[in-house]
Coordinates of C-alpha atoms and ligand atoms in Angstrom, one line a residue:
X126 CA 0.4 50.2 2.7
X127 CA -0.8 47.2 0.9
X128 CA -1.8 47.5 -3.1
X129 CA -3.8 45.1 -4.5
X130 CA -2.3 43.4 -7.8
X131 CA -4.7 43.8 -10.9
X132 CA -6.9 40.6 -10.1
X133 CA -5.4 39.6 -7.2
X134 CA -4.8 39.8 -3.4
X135 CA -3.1 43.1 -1.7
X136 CA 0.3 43.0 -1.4
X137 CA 2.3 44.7 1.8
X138 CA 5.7 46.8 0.5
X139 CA 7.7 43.7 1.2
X140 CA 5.9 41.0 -1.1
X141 CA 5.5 43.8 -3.6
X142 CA 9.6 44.3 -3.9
X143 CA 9.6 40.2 -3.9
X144 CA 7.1 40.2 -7.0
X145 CA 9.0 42.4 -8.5
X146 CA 12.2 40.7 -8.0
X147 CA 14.5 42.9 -5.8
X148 CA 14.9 39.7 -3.6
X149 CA 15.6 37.8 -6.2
X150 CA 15.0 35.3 -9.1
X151 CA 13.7 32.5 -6.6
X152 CA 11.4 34.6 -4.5
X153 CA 10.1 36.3 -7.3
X154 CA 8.7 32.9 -9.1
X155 CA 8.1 31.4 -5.3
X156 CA 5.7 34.8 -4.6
X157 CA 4.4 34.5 -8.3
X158 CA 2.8 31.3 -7.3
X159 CA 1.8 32.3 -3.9
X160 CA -0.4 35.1 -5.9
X161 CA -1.8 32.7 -8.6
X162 CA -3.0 30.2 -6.1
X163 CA -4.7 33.6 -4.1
X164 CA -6.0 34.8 -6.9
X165 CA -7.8 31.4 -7.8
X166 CA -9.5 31.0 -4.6
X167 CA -9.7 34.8 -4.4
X168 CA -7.6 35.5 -1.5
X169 CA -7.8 39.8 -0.2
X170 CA -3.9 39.2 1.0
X171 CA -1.3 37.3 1.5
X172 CA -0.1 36.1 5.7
X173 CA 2.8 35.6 7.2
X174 CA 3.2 31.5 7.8
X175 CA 4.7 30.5 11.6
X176 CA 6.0 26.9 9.6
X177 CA 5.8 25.5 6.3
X178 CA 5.6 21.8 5.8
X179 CA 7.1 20.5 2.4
X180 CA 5.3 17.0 1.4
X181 CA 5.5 15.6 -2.4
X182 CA 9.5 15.1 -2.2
X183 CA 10.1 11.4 -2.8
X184 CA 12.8 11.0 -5.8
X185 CA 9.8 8.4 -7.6
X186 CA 7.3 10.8 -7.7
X187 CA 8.9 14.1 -8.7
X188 CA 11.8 12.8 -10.6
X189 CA 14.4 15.1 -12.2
X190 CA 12.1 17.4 -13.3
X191 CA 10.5 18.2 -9.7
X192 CA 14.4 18.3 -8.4
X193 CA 15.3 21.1 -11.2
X194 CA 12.0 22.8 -10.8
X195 CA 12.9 23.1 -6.8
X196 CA 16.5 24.4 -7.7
X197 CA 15.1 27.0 -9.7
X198 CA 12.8 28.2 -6.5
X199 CA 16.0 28.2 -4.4
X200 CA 18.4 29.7 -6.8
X201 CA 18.9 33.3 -5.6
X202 CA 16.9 32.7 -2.5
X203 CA 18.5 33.0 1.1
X204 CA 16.8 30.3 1.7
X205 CA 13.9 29.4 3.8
X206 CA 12.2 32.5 6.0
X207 CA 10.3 30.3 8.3
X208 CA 11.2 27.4 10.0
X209 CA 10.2 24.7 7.3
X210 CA 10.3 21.1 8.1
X211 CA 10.2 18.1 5.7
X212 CA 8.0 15.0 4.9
X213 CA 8.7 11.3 4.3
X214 CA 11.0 10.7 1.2
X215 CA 12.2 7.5 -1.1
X216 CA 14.6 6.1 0.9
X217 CA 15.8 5.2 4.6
X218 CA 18.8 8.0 4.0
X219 CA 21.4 5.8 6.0
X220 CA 20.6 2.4 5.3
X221 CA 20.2 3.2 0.8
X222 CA 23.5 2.7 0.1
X223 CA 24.0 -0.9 -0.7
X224 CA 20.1 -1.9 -0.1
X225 CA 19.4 -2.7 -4.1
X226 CA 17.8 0.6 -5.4
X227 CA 19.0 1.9 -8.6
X228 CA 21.7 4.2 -8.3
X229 CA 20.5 6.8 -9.8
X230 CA 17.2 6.8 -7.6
X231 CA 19.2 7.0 -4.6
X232 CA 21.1 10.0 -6.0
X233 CA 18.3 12.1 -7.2
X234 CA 16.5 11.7 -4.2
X235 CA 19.9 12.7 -1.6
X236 CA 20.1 15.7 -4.2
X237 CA 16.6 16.7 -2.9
X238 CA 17.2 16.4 0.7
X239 CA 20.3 18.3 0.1
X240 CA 19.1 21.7 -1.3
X241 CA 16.1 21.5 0.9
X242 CA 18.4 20.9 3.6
X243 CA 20.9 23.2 1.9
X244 CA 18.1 26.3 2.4
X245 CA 17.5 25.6 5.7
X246 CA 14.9 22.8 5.8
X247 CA 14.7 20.5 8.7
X248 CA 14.8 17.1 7.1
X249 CA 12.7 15.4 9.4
X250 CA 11.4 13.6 7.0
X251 CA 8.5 12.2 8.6
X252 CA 4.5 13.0 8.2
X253 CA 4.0 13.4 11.8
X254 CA 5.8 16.3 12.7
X255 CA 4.5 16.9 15.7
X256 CA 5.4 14.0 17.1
X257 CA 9.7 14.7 16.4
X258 CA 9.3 17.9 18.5
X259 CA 7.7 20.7 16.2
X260 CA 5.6 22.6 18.1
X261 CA 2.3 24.5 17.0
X262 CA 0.7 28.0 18.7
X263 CA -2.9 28.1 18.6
X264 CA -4.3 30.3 16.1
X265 CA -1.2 30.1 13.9
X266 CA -1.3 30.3 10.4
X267 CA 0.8 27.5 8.8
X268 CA 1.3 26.0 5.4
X269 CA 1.6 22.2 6.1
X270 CA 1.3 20.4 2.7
X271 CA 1.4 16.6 4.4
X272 CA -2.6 15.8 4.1
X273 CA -2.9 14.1 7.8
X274 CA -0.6 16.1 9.1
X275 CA -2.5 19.8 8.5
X276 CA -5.9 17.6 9.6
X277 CA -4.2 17.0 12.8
X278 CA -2.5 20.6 12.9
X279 CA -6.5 22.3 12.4
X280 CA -8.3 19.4 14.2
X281 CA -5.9 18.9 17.4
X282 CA -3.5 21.5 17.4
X283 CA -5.6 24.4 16.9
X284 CA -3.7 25.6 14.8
X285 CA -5.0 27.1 10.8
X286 CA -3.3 25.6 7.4
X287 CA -4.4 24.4 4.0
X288 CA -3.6 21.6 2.5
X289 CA -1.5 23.3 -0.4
X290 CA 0.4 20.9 -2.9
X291 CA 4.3 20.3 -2.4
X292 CA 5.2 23.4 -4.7
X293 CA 2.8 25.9 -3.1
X294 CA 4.3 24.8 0.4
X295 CA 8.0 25.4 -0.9
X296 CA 7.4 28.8 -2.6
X297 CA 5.9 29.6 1.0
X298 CA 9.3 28.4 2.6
X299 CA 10.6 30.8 0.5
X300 CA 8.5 33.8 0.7
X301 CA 7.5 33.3 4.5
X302 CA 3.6 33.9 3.3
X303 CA 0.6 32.0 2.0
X304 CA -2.8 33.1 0.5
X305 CA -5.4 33.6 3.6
X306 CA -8.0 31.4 1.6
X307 CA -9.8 28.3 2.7
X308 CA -9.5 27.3 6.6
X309 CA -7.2 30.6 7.0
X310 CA -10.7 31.8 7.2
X311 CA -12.6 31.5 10.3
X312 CA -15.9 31.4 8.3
X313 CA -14.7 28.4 6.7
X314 CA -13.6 26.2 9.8
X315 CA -17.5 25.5 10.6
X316 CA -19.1 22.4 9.8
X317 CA -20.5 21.5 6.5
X318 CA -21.4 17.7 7.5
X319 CA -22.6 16.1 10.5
X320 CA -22.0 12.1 10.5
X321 CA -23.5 10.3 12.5
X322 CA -21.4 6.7 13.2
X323 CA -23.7 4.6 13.9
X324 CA -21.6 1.4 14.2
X325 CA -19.1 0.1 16.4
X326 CA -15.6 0.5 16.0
X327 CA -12.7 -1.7 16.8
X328 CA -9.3 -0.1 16.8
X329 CA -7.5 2.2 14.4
X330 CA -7.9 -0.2 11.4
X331 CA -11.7 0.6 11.9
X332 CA -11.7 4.5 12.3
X333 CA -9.5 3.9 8.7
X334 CA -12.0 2.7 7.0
X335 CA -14.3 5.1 8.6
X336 CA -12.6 7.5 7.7
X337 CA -12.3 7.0 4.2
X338 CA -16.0 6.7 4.0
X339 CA -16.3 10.2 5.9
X340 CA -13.9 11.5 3.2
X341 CA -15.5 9.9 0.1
X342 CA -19.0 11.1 1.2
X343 CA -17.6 15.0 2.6
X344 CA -15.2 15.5 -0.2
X345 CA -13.3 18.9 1.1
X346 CA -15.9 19.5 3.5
X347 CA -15.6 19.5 7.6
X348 CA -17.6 16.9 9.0
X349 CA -18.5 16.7 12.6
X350 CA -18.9 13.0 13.4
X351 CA -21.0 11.5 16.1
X352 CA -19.5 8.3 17.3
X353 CA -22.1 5.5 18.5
X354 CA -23.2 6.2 22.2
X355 CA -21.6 3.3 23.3
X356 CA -18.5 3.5 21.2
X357 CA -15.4 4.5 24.2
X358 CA -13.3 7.5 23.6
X359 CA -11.3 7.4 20.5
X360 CA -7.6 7.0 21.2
X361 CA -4.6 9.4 19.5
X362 CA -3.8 6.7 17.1
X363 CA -7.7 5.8 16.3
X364 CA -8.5 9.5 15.6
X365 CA -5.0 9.9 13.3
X366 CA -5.7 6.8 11.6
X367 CA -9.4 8.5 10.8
X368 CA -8.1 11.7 9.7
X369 CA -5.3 10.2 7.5
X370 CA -7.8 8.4 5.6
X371 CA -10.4 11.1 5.2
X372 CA -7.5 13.0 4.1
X373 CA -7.0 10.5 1.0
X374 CA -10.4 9.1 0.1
X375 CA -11.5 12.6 0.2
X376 CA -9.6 16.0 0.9
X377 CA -10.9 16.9 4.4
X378 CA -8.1 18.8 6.3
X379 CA -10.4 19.9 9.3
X380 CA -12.6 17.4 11.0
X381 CA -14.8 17.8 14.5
X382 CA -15.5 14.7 16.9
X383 CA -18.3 15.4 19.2
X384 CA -16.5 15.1 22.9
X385 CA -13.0 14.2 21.7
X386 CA -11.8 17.1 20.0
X387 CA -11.8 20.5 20.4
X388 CA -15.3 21.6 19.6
X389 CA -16.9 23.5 16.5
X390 CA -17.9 27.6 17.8
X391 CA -21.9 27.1 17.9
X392 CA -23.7 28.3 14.7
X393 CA -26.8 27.9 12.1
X394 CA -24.1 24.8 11.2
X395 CA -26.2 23.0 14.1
X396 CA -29.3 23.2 11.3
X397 CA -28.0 23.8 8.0
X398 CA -24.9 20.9 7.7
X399 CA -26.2 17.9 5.5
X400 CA -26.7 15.0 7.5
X401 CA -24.5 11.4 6.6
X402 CA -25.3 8.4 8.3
X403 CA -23.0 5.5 8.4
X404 CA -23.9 2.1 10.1
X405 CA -21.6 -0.2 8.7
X406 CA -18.0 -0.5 7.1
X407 CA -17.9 -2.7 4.3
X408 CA -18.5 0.6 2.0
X409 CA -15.1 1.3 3.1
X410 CA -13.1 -1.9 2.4
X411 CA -14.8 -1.8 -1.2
X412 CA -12.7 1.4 -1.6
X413 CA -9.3 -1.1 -1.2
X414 CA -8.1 -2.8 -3.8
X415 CA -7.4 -5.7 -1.4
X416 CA -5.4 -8.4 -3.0
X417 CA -5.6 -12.0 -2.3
X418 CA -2.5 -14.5 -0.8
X419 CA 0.6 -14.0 1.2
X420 CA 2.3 -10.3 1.7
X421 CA 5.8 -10.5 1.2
X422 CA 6.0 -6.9 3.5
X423 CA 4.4 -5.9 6.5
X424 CA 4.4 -2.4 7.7
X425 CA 3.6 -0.5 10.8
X426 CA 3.5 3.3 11.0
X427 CA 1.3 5.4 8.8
X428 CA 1.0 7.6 9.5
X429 CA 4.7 7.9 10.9
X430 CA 4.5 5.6 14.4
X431 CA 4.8 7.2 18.1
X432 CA 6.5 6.2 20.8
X433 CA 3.4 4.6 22.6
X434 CA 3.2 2.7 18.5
X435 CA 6.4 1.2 19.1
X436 CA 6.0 0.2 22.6
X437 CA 2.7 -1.6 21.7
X438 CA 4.5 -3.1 18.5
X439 CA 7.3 -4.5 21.0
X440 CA 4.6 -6.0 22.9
X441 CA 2.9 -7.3 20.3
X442 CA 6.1 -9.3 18.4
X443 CA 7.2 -10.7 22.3
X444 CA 9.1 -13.7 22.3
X445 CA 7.8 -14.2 18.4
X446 CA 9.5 -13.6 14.9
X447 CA 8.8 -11.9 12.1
X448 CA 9.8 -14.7 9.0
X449 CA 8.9 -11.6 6.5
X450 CA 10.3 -8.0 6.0
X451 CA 8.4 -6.2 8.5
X452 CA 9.1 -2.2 9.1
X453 CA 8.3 0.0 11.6
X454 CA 8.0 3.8 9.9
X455 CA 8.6 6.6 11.9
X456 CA 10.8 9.9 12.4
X457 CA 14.4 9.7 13.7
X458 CA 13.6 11.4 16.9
X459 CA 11.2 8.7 18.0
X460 CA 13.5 5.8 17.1
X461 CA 16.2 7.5 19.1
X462 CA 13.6 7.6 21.5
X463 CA 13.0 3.7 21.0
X464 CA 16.9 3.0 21.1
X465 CA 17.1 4.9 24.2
X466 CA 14.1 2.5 26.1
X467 CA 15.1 -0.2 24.4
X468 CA 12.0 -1.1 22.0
X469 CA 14.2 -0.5 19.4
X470 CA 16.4 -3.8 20.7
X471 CA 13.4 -5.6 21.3
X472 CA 11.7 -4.8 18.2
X473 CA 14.9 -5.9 16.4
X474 CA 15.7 -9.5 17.9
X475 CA 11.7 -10.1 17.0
X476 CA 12.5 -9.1 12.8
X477 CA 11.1 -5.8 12.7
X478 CA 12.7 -3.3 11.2
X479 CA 12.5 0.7 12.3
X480 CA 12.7 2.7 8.8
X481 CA 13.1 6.5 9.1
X482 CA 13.0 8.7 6.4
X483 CA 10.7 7.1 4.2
X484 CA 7.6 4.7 4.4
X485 CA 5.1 2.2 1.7
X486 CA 3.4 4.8 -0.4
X487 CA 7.0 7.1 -0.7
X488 CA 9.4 4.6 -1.5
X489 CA 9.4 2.7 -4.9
X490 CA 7.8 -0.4 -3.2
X491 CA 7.6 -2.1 -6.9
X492 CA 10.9 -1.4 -8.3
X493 CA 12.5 -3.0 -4.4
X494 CA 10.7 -6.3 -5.7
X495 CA 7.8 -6.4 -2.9
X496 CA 4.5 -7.9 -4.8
X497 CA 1.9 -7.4 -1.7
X498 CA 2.5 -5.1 1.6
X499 CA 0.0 -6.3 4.6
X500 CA -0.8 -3.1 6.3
X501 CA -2.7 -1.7 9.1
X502 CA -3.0 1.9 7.8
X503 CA -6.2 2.5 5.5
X504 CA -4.4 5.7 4.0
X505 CA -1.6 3.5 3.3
X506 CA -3.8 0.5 1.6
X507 CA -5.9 3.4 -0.6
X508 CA -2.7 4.7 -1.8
X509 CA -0.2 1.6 -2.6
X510 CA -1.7 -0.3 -5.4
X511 CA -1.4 2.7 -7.6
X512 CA 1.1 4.7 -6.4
X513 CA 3.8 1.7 -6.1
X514 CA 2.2 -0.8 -7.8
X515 CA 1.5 -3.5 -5.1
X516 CA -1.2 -5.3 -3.8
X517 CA -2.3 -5.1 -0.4
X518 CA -3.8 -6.8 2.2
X519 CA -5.4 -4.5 5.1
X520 CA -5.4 -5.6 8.7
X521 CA -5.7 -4.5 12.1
X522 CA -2.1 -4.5 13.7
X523 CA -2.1 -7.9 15.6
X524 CA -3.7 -9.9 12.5
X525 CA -0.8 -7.5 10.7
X526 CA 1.7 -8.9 13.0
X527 CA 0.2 -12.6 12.7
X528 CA 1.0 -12.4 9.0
X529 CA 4.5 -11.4 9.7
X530 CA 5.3 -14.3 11.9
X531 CA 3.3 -17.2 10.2
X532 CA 5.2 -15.9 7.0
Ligands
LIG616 FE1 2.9 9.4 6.2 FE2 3.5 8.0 4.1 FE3 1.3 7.5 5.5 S1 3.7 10.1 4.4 S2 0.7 9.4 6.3 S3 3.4 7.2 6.2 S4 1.5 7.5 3.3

């Protein structure tokens, strides 16, 4: 029998014994939140989450105080009640020793990955988690806190999550629920934009900056875009590098693409969604703060790269070589995958680095001595220049790859 709390959702028997701490110290304060971020957006109840997806981990972001505020969730918990995976951190984890970052940067951020590891985390680390083997029922209600990663889960996957901040998704690790709010809701997954592209688009470094034109004009809204007539089917890595950026420039975590995703259910959306037009992208490069000269980094993979990322990288970098740092982010599980066909050897004798664990806007880019990252990624370019304090050049992947080697 579910009782509501004074403002708040219901509560079933079990979150009610959790509120009032017979599970514990950590669940208590992990439901406490839970509530408060219900009761804001006036959640009836509380669900039970199928996964959680912890984001907002890296050492340089949350420092000592997000470390000790996490301990204090975990203290007195049994851990995680879902299966909870993890997103990028600082750091490569086996390749920090001895690569120049402070000491105590490297520490901090292992302590992290430790006790989420510690309550039963899978430390993927990476922002594409369905591409290291997580898999997603449609219809299931998650709590993925990695922005392009819960656009992809709603968009592609079917699947229903928020975009909750890193604390709200750890306190639902803990407590196994979330507050059914926002695009829980099947009232709130119809359109509230239709955009029409009218312009044609060249590769993923395109749909970027289409995307964060999308996000700056929709805000948290769901668009439904209409490409050009003649524009061909978006790809998987044109589409991700779209949702990634309307996922920073704005905070859309559920987009429709007329004939290349699944569709919107039919509804008085069709008449009563503002209209957008877009026929051009030079709205969306004015969002970068491009910088001017030589990058002394190149990087591949945000989001995190796939298999089919690396194998076109490997093509790309054939019989050249990279004369800057280049990297190529993605999970573990893909690289293994890349050692395994051999990319991984290939990308290697060509200068370009696979990095797990970590990628540009997550590691301390500034404090490493990089000045200006060239990057194919427009999530990536809108997020460097103030999150790690470089400048940024933005590319598509072969004029990317053509800074690398000219050097
Ligand atoms: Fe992933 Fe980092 Fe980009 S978390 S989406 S590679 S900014």
């Amino acid at each position: 029998m579910a009782a509501r709390t004074k403002t708040g959702p219901a509560l079933a028997e079990e979150e009610r014994d959790m509120l009032e701490g017979r599970m514990g110290d950590g669940p208590r304060k992990a439901l406490e939140l839970v509530v408060a971020v219900g009761t804001v957006y006036g959640a009836a109840r509380l669900v039970p989450v199928e996964s959680v997806h912890v984001s907002g981990i890296s050492y340089s972001n949350i420092g000592r105080h997000g470390l000790a505020y996490m301990k204090e969730i975990l203290a007195g918990s049994r851990g995680f009640r879902v299966p909870t995976t993890v997103n990028p951190c600082g750091m490569d984890l086996e390749t920090a020793d001895g690569s120049g970052l402070d000491g105590d940067f490297v520490a901090g951020q292992r302590a992290i990955v430790d006790a989420l590891s510690a309550a039963g985390a899978d430390a993927i680390l990476t922002c594409t988690p369905y591409r290291a083997g997580v898999e997603v029922k449609p219809g299931a209600a998650l709590a993925w806190a990695e922005s392009s990663a819960a656009s992809w889960a709603n968009s592609m996957l079917g699947a229903r999550t928020n975009r909750p901040g890193g604390p709200e998704a750890l306190c639902s690790a803990v407590t196994g629920r979330t507050a059914e709010y926002g695009l829980l809701l099947e009232e709130n997954r119809v359109p509230t934009h239709v955009v029409d592209a009218v312009v044609r688009l060249c590769g993923p470094s395109d749909f970027g900056l289409l995307g964060l034109q999308i996000g700056s004009a929709v805000g948290a809204g769901v668009p439904f875009i209409r490409l050009a007539p003649d524009q061909p089917e978006p790809s998987e890595g044109e589409l991700l590098a779209m949702a990634a950026a309307m996922g920073a420039a704005g905070s859309v975590a559920l987009f429709y693409v007329e004939d290349a995703t699944p569709a919107p259910p039919p509804g008085r959306w069709e008449t009563e969604a503002r209209k957008t037009r877009i026929d051009a992208l030079e709205a969306g490069s004015r969002m970068l703060s491009l910088g001017r000269g030589s990058p002394d980094l190149v990087a591949f993979g945000c989001p995190h790269a796939s298999i089919g990322d690396l194998r076109d990288l490997a093509r790309i970098f054939r019989r050249r070589k990279a004369r800057i740092r280049t990297w190529a982010m993605t999970s573990r599980k893909v690289r293994d995958a890349a050692r395994e066909e051999g990319i991984a050897a290939e990308l290697a004798a060509s200068g370009v680095e696979i990095v797990c664990d970590t990628c540009v806007v997550s590691a301390p880019l500034g404090s490493m001595g990089f000045r200006r990252v060239a990057l194919d990624s427009a999530k990536a370019a809108f997020y460097c220049p103030s999150h790690c304090g470089v400048e940024v050049v933005y590319a598509p992947r072969e004029k990317c790859a053509d800074l690398a080697v000219r050097g």
